[in-house]
Coordinates of C-alpha atoms and ligand atoms in Angstrom, one line a residue:
M21 CA 24.8 18.4 21.8
I22 CA 22.8 18.2 25.0
G23 CA 22.5 21.4 27.0
T24 CA 20.0 22.4 29.7
F25 CA 18.1 24.4 27.0
V26 CA 17.5 21.3 24.9
T27 CA 14.0 19.8 25.2
E28 CA 13.4 16.1 25.5
A29 CA 12.0 16.1 22.0
Q30 CA 15.0 17.9 20.6
E31 CA 17.3 15.3 22.2
I32 CA 15.3 12.4 20.9
I33 CA 15.3 13.8 17.4
Q34 CA 19.0 14.6 17.5
D35 CA 19.9 11.0 18.7
N36 CA 17.9 9.6 15.8
L37 CA 19.5 12.0 13.3
D38 CA 23.0 11.3 14.6
H39 CA 22.8 7.5 14.8
T40 CA 20.1 6.2 12.5
L41 CA 19.5 6.3 8.8
F42 CA 16.2 7.4 7.2
S43 CA 14.5 5.6 4.3
W44 CA 14.3 7.3 0.9
S45 CA 15.6 10.6 2.1
K46 CA 18.6 12.9 1.9
Q47 CA 19.9 12.5 5.4
K48 CA 20.5 16.2 6.1
G49 CA 17.6 18.5 6.5
I50 CA 15.0 16.0 7.8
D51 CA 12.5 17.3 10.2
P52 CA 10.7 14.2 11.7
I53 CA 7.9 14.3 14.2
A54 CA 9.0 12.7 17.5
V55 CA 5.9 10.6 18.3
K56 CA 5.3 10.0 22.0
R57 CA 2.1 8.2 21.8
A58 CA -0.7 7.4 19.3
E59 CA -4.3 6.6 19.7
G60 CA -7.1 6.0 17.1
V61 CA -6.4 8.3 14.2
Y62 CA -4.1 10.6 16.1
L63 CA -0.3 10.9 16.8
Y64 CA 0.9 13.0 19.7
D65 CA 4.4 14.5 19.9
Y66 CA 6.4 15.4 23.0
E67 CA 5.1 18.9 23.1
G68 CA 1.6 17.6 23.2
R69 CA 0.8 18.6 19.6
R70 CA -1.8 16.4 17.9
Y71 CA -1.5 15.2 14.3
I72 CA -4.4 13.5 12.5
D73 CA -2.9 10.5 10.7
F74 CA -4.4 10.6 7.3
S75 CA -2.2 7.9 5.8
S76 CA -2.5 5.3 8.6
G77 CA 1.3 5.3 9.0
L78 CA 2.4 3.7 5.8
M79 CA -1.2 2.7 4.9
N80 CA -0.8 -0.1 7.4
V81 CA -2.4 0.9 10.8
N82 CA -5.8 0.0 9.5
I83 CA -7.4 -0.7 12.9
G84 CA -6.0 2.7 14.3
H85 CA -3.3 3.3 16.8
G86 CA -2.9 2.1 20.3
N87 CA -5.5 -0.7 20.4
Q88 CA -4.7 -2.4 23.7
R89 CA -6.4 -5.7 22.6
I90 CA -3.2 -6.2 20.4
T91 CA -1.0 -5.3 23.4
N92 CA -2.8 -7.9 25.5
A93 CA -2.8 -10.6 22.9
V94 CA 1.0 -10.1 22.3
I95 CA 1.8 -10.2 26.0
K96 CA -0.3 -13.3 26.6
Q97 CA 1.5 -15.0 23.7
M98 CA 4.9 -13.9 24.9
K99 CA 4.2 -15.3 28.4
E100 CA 3.4 -18.7 26.9
V101 CA 6.0 -18.9 24.1
S102 CA 7.8 -16.1 22.3
Y103 CA 9.6 -18.1 19.7
V104 CA 9.8 -21.6 18.2
T105 CA 11.4 -22.7 15.0
P106 CA 9.1 -22.9 12.0
S107 CA 9.4 -26.7 12.1
C108 CA 7.5 -26.7 15.5
V109 CA 3.8 -25.8 15.6
T110 CA 1.9 -23.5 17.9
K111 CA -1.8 -23.1 18.5
V112 CA -1.8 -19.6 17.3
R113 CA -0.1 -20.4 14.0
G114 CA -2.8 -23.0 13.2
D115 CA -5.6 -20.7 14.4
L116 CA -4.3 -17.9 12.1
G117 CA -3.8 -20.2 9.1
K118 CA -7.4 -21.4 9.6
K119 CA -8.8 -17.9 9.9
L120 CA -7.0 -16.7 6.8
A121 CA -8.3 -19.6 4.8
E122 CA -11.8 -18.6 6.0
I123 CA -11.5 -15.0 4.8
C124 CA -9.6 -15.8 1.5
P125 CA -11.9 -16.9 -1.4
G126 CA -11.6 -20.0 -3.5
D127 CA -9.0 -22.7 -2.6
L128 CA -6.6 -20.2 -1.2
N129 CA -6.2 -22.2 2.0
K130 CA -2.5 -22.5 2.8
A131 CA -0.4 -19.8 4.5
F132 CA 3.3 -19.4 4.3
F133 CA 4.1 -16.8 7.0
T134 CA 6.8 -14.2 6.2
L135 CA 8.1 -11.0 7.8
C136 CA 6.8 -8.1 5.7
G137 CA 5.5 -7.2 2.2
A138 CA 8.8 -7.7 0.4
T139 CA 9.4 -11.2 1.8
S140 CA 5.8 -12.2 0.9
I141 CA 6.3 -11.2 -2.7
E142 CA 9.9 -12.5 -3.0
N143 CA 8.5 -15.9 -1.9
A144 CA 5.6 -15.6 -4.3
I145 CA 7.9 -15.0 -7.2
K146 CA 10.2 -17.8 -6.3
L147 CA 7.3 -20.2 -5.8
A148 CA 5.7 -19.2 -9.1
R149 CA 8.9 -19.9 -11.0
L150 CA 9.4 -23.2 -9.2
Y151 CA 5.8 -24.3 -9.7
T152 CA 5.5 -23.4 -13.4
G153 CA 9.1 -24.1 -14.4
R154 CA 9.0 -20.8 -16.2
H155 CA 11.2 -17.7 -15.5
K156 CA 9.5 -14.4 -16.5
I157 CA 7.3 -12.3 -14.3
I158 CA 5.1 -9.6 -15.7
S159 CA 4.2 -6.6 -13.6
R160 CA 3.2 -2.9 -13.9
Y161 CA 5.5 0.1 -14.3
Q162 CA 3.3 2.2 -12.0
S163 CA 3.5 -0.2 -9.0
Y164 CA 5.6 -0.8 -5.9
H165 CA 6.3 -4.2 -4.4
G166 CA 9.1 -3.5 -1.9
S167 CA 12.7 -2.7 -1.8
T168 CA 14.7 -5.9 -1.7
Y169 CA 16.3 -6.9 -5.0
G170 CA 13.7 -9.2 -6.6
V171 CA 10.7 -7.1 -5.7
M172 CA 12.4 -3.9 -6.3
S173 CA 13.0 -5.2 -9.9
A174 CA 9.4 -6.4 -10.1
G175 CA 8.0 -2.9 -9.1
G176 CA 8.2 0.0 -11.4
D177 CA 8.5 2.8 -8.9
P178 CA 11.3 5.2 -9.8
R179 CA 12.8 4.8 -6.3
K180 CA 14.5 1.8 -7.9
L181 CA 16.2 3.8 -10.6
A182 CA 19.2 4.6 -8.4
A183 CA 19.9 0.9 -8.3
D184 CA 19.0 0.3 -11.9
A185 CA 22.3 -1.4 -12.8
Q186 CA 21.7 -4.0 -10.1
Q187 CA 18.2 -5.1 -11.2
A188 CA 17.3 -8.7 -11.1
P189 CA 16.6 -10.2 -14.5
N190 CA 13.4 -11.6 -16.1
F191 CA 10.9 -8.9 -14.9
I192 CA 8.8 -7.5 -17.7
H193 CA 6.9 -4.3 -17.2
I194 CA 3.6 -3.2 -18.7
D195 CA 2.0 0.1 -18.8
I196 CA -1.7 0.2 -17.7
P197 CA -3.1 3.6 -18.5
Y198 CA -5.6 5.2 -16.2
A199 CA -8.8 7.0 -17.1
Y200 CA -7.9 10.6 -16.1
R201 CA -5.0 10.7 -18.4
W202 CA -6.4 8.6 -21.2
P203 CA -7.8 10.8 -23.9
H204 CA -9.8 8.3 -26.0
G205 CA -12.7 7.2 -23.8
D206 CA -13.4 4.4 -21.4
E207 CA -14.1 1.6 -23.9
S208 CA -10.8 2.0 -25.7
L209 CA -9.0 2.3 -22.4
L210 CA -9.9 -1.3 -21.6
K211 CA -9.4 -2.6 -25.1
D212 CA -6.0 -0.9 -25.4
A213 CA -4.8 -2.1 -22.0
V214 CA -5.8 -5.7 -22.7
A215 CA -4.4 -5.7 -26.2
S216 CA -1.0 -4.4 -25.1
L217 CA -0.8 -7.1 -22.4
E218 CA -1.6 -9.8 -25.0
K219 CA 1.0 -8.4 -27.3
M220 CA 3.6 -8.3 -24.6
I221 CA 2.8 -11.9 -23.7
A222 CA 3.1 -13.0 -27.3
Y223 CA 6.5 -11.2 -27.7
E224 CA 7.9 -12.7 -24.5
G225 CA 6.5 -16.1 -25.2
P226 CA 3.6 -17.3 -23.0
G227 CA 5.5 -20.5 -22.2
N228 CA 8.2 -18.4 -20.5
I229 CA 5.9 -16.5 -18.2
A230 CA 5.5 -17.8 -14.7
A231 CA 3.2 -15.1 -13.3
I232 CA 1.5 -11.8 -13.6
L233 CA 2.0 -9.8 -10.4
L234 CA -0.3 -6.8 -9.7
E235 CA -1.4 -4.8 -6.7
G236 CA -5.0 -5.6 -5.7
E237 CA -5.7 -1.9 -6.0
S238 CA -2.9 0.5 -6.9
G239 CA -1.4 2.3 -3.9
S240 CA 1.6 4.5 -3.5
S241 CA 2.0 5.0 -7.3
G242 CA -1.1 7.1 -7.3
C243 CA -4.2 4.9 -6.6
F244 CA -4.7 4.4 -10.4
R245 CA -7.9 2.4 -10.8
Y246 CA -7.7 -0.5 -13.2
P247 CA -9.9 0.0 -16.4
T248 CA -13.3 -1.6 -15.6
N249 CA -13.1 -5.4 -16.0
Y250 CA -9.3 -5.3 -16.7
L251 CA -8.5 -7.8 -14.0
L252 CA -11.2 -10.2 -15.3
H253 CA -9.4 -10.2 -18.7
V254 CA -6.1 -10.7 -16.9
R255 CA -7.5 -13.7 -15.1
E256 CA -8.7 -15.2 -18.4
I257 CA -5.4 -14.5 -20.1
C258 CA -3.6 -16.3 -17.2
N259 CA -5.9 -19.2 -17.5
K260 CA -5.4 -19.5 -21.2
H261 CA -1.6 -19.6 -21.0
G262 CA -1.1 -21.4 -17.6
I263 CA 0.3 -18.2 -16.1
L264 CA -0.2 -17.7 -12.4
L265 CA -1.9 -14.6 -11.0
I266 CA -0.3 -13.1 -7.9
M267 CA -2.1 -10.3 -6.2
D268 CA -0.1 -8.0 -4.0
E269 CA -2.5 -7.1 -1.2
V270 CA 0.2 -5.6 1.0
M271 CA -1.4 -2.2 0.9
S272 CA -4.9 -2.9 -0.5
G273 CA -5.6 -5.8 1.8
F274 CA -7.5 -6.0 5.1
G275 CA -10.4 -3.7 4.6
R276 CA -8.4 -0.8 3.1
T277 CA -10.6 -0.8 -0.1
G278 CA -13.9 -1.8 1.6
K279 CA -13.3 -5.6 1.1
W280 CA -11.0 -8.0 2.8
F281 CA -8.8 -7.8 -0.4
G282 CA -8.7 -5.2 -3.2
F283 CA -9.1 -7.8 -6.0
Q284 CA -12.5 -8.7 -4.6
N285 CA -13.7 -5.3 -6.1
H286 CA -12.9 -6.9 -9.5
H287 CA -14.6 -10.3 -9.0
I288 CA -11.5 -12.5 -9.6
I289 CA -9.7 -15.1 -7.6
P290 CA -5.9 -15.1 -7.8
D291 CA -3.5 -18.1 -7.4
M292 CA -1.5 -16.4 -4.6
I293 CA -2.1 -13.5 -2.3
A294 CA 0.8 -11.5 -0.8
M295 CA -0.1 -9.8 2.5
A296 CA 1.6 -7.7 5.2
K297 CA 0.8 -4.2 6.6
G298 CA -2.9 -4.5 7.6
L299 CA -2.4 -8.2 8.6
T300 CA -1.1 -6.9 12.0
S301 CA -2.0 -3.3 11.3
G302 CA 1.7 -2.6 11.8
Y303 CA 1.7 -3.5 15.5
L304 CA 4.4 -6.1 14.7
P305 CA 6.3 -6.8 11.4
F306 CA 4.6 -9.7 9.7
G307 CA 3.5 -11.0 6.3
C308 CA 1.9 -13.9 4.7
L309 CA 1.8 -15.6 1.3
M310 CA -1.5 -17.3 0.8
V311 CA -1.3 -20.1 -1.8
S312 CA -4.0 -22.1 -3.5
D313 CA -4.5 -25.8 -2.6
Q314 CA -3.5 -26.6 -6.2
I315 CA -0.1 -25.0 -5.9
A316 CA 0.5 -26.3 -2.3
S317 CA -0.4 -29.9 -3.3
K318 CA 2.6 -30.1 -5.6
Y319 CA 4.8 -30.0 -2.5
D320 CA 2.9 -32.8 -0.7
N321 CA 5.6 -35.2 -1.8
M322 CA 8.3 -32.7 -2.8
V323 CA 10.4 -30.4 -0.7
L324 CA 9.0 -26.8 -0.5
P325 CA 12.2 -24.8 -0.9
L326 CA 11.0 -21.7 1.1
G327 CA 12.2 -20.7 4.6
L328 CA 12.7 -17.9 7.1
T329 CA 14.0 -18.1 10.7
Y330 CA 11.0 -16.0 11.7
S331 CA 8.3 -17.7 9.6
A332 CA 5.2 -18.1 11.7
H333 CA 6.6 -16.1 14.6
P334 CA 4.1 -16.9 17.4
V335 CA 4.0 -13.3 18.7
S336 CA 3.3 -11.9 15.2
C337 CA 0.7 -14.6 14.7
A338 CA -1.0 -13.6 17.9
A339 CA -1.0 -9.9 16.8
A340 CA -2.4 -10.9 13.4
L341 CA -5.2 -13.1 14.8
E342 CA -6.3 -10.4 17.2
T343 CA -6.1 -7.8 14.5
I344 CA -8.5 -9.8 12.3
K345 CA -10.9 -10.2 15.2
I346 CA -10.9 -6.4 15.6
Y347 CA -11.8 -5.9 11.9
E348 CA -14.7 -8.2 12.6
D349 CA -15.8 -7.1 16.0
E350 CA -15.5 -3.3 15.3
K351 CA -17.0 -3.8 11.8
L352 CA -14.1 -1.8 10.3
I353 CA -14.5 -3.0 6.8
E354 CA -18.2 -1.9 6.8
N355 CA -17.0 1.4 8.2
A356 CA -14.4 1.8 5.4
I357 CA -17.2 1.5 2.9
V358 CA -19.4 4.1 4.6
M359 CA -16.6 6.5 5.4
G360 CA -15.1 6.0 1.9
A361 CA -18.4 7.1 0.3
Y362 CA -18.5 10.1 2.7
M363 CA -15.0 11.0 1.8
D364 CA -15.9 10.8 -1.9
S365 CA -18.8 13.2 -1.4
Q366 CA -16.7 15.6 0.6
V367 CA -13.8 15.6 -1.9
E368 CA -16.3 16.3 -4.7
L369 CA -17.2 19.5 -2.8
L370 CA -13.5 20.4 -2.5
K371 CA -13.2 20.0 -6.3
E372 CA -15.7 22.8 -6.7
K373 CA -13.7 25.0 -4.4
H374 CA -10.2 24.3 -5.6
P375 CA -9.3 24.7 -9.3
S376 CA -6.0 22.8 -8.7
I377 CA -7.8 19.5 -8.0
G378 CA -7.6 17.6 -11.3
D379 CA -8.6 14.2 -10.2
W380 CA -9.7 12.2 -7.1
R381 CA -9.3 8.4 -7.2
N382 CA -10.5 6.4 -4.2
T383 CA -11.5 2.8 -3.4
G384 CA -12.8 2.4 0.2
L385 CA -10.2 4.5 2.1
L386 CA -7.3 4.2 -0.3
G387 CA -7.4 7.5 -2.1
C388 CA -5.4 10.2 -3.8
I389 CA -5.9 13.8 -4.9
E390 CA -4.0 14.7 -8.1
L391 CA -3.2 18.4 -8.4
V392 CA -2.8 20.2 -11.7
K393 CA -1.8 23.6 -13.0
N394 CA -4.6 23.6 -15.5
R395 CA -7.7 21.5 -15.6
S396 CA -7.9 21.5 -19.4
T397 CA -4.3 20.6 -20.2
K398 CA -4.0 18.5 -17.0
E399 CA -0.4 19.8 -16.6
P400 CA 0.6 18.3 -13.2
M401 CA 1.5 20.6 -10.3
A402 CA 4.7 18.5 -10.1
P403 CA 5.8 16.0 -12.7
F404 CA 6.2 12.2 -12.3
N405 CA 9.5 11.6 -10.4
A406 CA 9.8 15.3 -9.8
K407 CA 13.3 16.7 -9.1
P408 CA 13.6 18.9 -5.9
D409 CA 13.4 22.1 -7.8
E410 CA 10.1 20.9 -9.4
M411 CA 8.6 20.3 -6.0
Q412 CA 8.5 23.9 -4.8
V413 CA 4.7 24.3 -4.8
M414 CA 4.0 20.7 -3.5
N415 CA 6.6 21.1 -0.8
K416 CA 4.7 24.2 0.4
V417 CA 1.5 22.3 0.4
A418 CA 3.1 19.5 2.3
A419 CA 4.6 21.9 4.9
K420 CA 1.2 23.5 5.4
I421 CA -0.4 20.1 5.9
K422 CA 2.1 19.3 8.6
A423 CA 1.9 22.7 10.2
L424 CA -1.9 22.5 10.5
G425 CA -1.5 19.2 12.3
M426 CA -1.8 16.4 9.8
Y427 CA 0.5 13.5 8.9
T428 CA 0.1 12.2 5.4
F429 CA 1.9 11.6 2.1
V430 CA 2.5 14.2 -0.5
R431 CA 4.3 12.7 -3.5
W432 CA 4.9 14.6 -6.7
N433 CA 1.5 16.1 -7.5
F434 CA -0.4 13.6 -5.3
I435 CA -1.9 14.0 -1.8
F436 CA -2.7 10.6 -0.4
I437 CA -5.8 10.1 1.9
A438 CA -6.0 6.8 3.6
P439 CA -6.9 7.2 7.3
P440 CA -7.4 4.3 9.7
L441 CA -10.6 2.4 9.0
C442 CA -12.0 3.4 12.4
V443 CA -12.2 7.1 11.2
S444 CA -15.4 9.0 11.9
K445 CA -17.2 11.6 9.7
E446 CA -16.1 14.3 12.1
Q447 CA -12.5 13.2 11.8
I448 CA -12.8 13.2 8.0
D449 CA -14.2 16.7 8.1
E450 CA -11.3 17.7 10.4
G451 CA -8.7 16.2 8.0
L452 CA -10.3 17.5 4.8
A453 CA -10.4 21.1 6.3
I454 CA -6.6 20.9 6.7
I455 CA -6.2 19.6 3.2
S456 CA -8.5 22.2 1.8
E457 CA -6.6 25.0 3.6
S458 CA -3.3 23.6 2.3
I459 CA -4.5 23.2 -1.3
R460 CA -5.2 26.9 -1.4
I461 CA -1.5 27.3 -1.9
A462 CA -1.6 25.2 -5.0
D463 CA -4.7 27.1 -6.3
E464 CA -2.5 30.2 -6.6
Y465 CA -0.4 28.5 -9.2
V466 CA -3.2 27.4 -11.4
L467 CA -2.7 28.9 -14.8
E468 CA -5.8 30.4 -16.4
F469 CA -6.0 30.1 -20.2
Ligands
PLP519 C1 1.7 -2.7 -2.6 C2 2.9 -2.9 -1.8 N1 3.6 -4.1 -1.9 C3 4.7 -4.3 -1.2 C4 5.2 -3.4 -0.3 C5 6.5 -3.7 0.5 O1 6.1 -4.0 1.8 P1 7.3 -3.9 2.9 O2 7.7 -2.5 3.0 O3 6.6 -4.4 4.2 O4 8.4 -4.8 2.5 C6 4.5 -2.2 -0.1 C7 5.0 -1.2 0.8 O5 4.6 0.0 0.8 C8 3.4 -2.0 -0.9 O6 2.7 -0.8 -0.8

């Protein structure tokens, strides 16, 4: 494959294509960006092209790329101790546990450290079942909780359908409608959503339900906002039936929605919080399951049957502790609120310009534009779980976004907008100009009636 005419970038890409597998993709026809370095909100390839990262990687690089404070914290920790078994303790593990207890509300004071989002939620499910002695878990169809067996089954994302026959049992899914596609008005939206949850619980038997598992704010399914006060009702229903409430804060946590955790926008306190992504801003793989004192105390005199070789990995703990300090020192959560409001105002202007924009849903800097063929009928520009031949328009939009120097997610008829929390107004303007130019392609397919 290697000839004198082959550039360094081509060689790197070819090695990756020849010898590695790519997630959620047909393996042929992939055209990845070879990233040489990354700084702040930008990625740079080997040809020196700059891409503005409008999805913070996989909505995880919340502090922005290339922050050398993390590099230094990690090196310092590695020089002292790189690994100890989870039965030993380190200063950094205790410091991180203490810090997380400080930022988590209520009596969520005990951290079980994991490796990623999926392992946080797998352990939450296991612990909820053990703690309650019940077996069923209720979760939302339009949600994603990871790709290992248990959490794949818990989620409702259609990426799991290929492995449908292998789903784990005892996961019950509910549909929570969202305002844009609910024709009967806000008040009935909440009433209907709560009533259908109550009905489902009655059918399944409240005494069989260990936990309700929900994202703190909806993420990759389409940033669907909960009906106002929905989570307050869910909390009450859980209290009434002795059901635990697990919030998946893997994507919505660590400032992404303008609060430490997405559920804080809804004035509730869960029994467990699953974290990953923003915990280390993706600088190292890591996760955490934060558990209430009440749940943890059951295991004071009983074996806690959870374990991972890399639980509380000291180097990941060091990355997480420094990441949390950066959120505080650089006031990134405050910036997410201000920049989120600016983003909202600017997308409103785009709506006036582009007839294909049907809806914009955003909390802090976790946002999504929904494109439609017709604003009255709301016919989507590409349907849910679109087949390749239904993605023709959206693929053109995505290709344009990339060609104009942006990295972000385009999924079905959604364009996700979730830049690092250090983003500035100028960078939002730069990114939205690219998105606006690309959406012009979709505008041409708007059907006038
Ligand atoms: C809400 C949510 N939960 C869980 C996960 C799974 O995290 P991981 O890929 O680290 O296992 C994701 C990943 O995107 C997510 O968005």
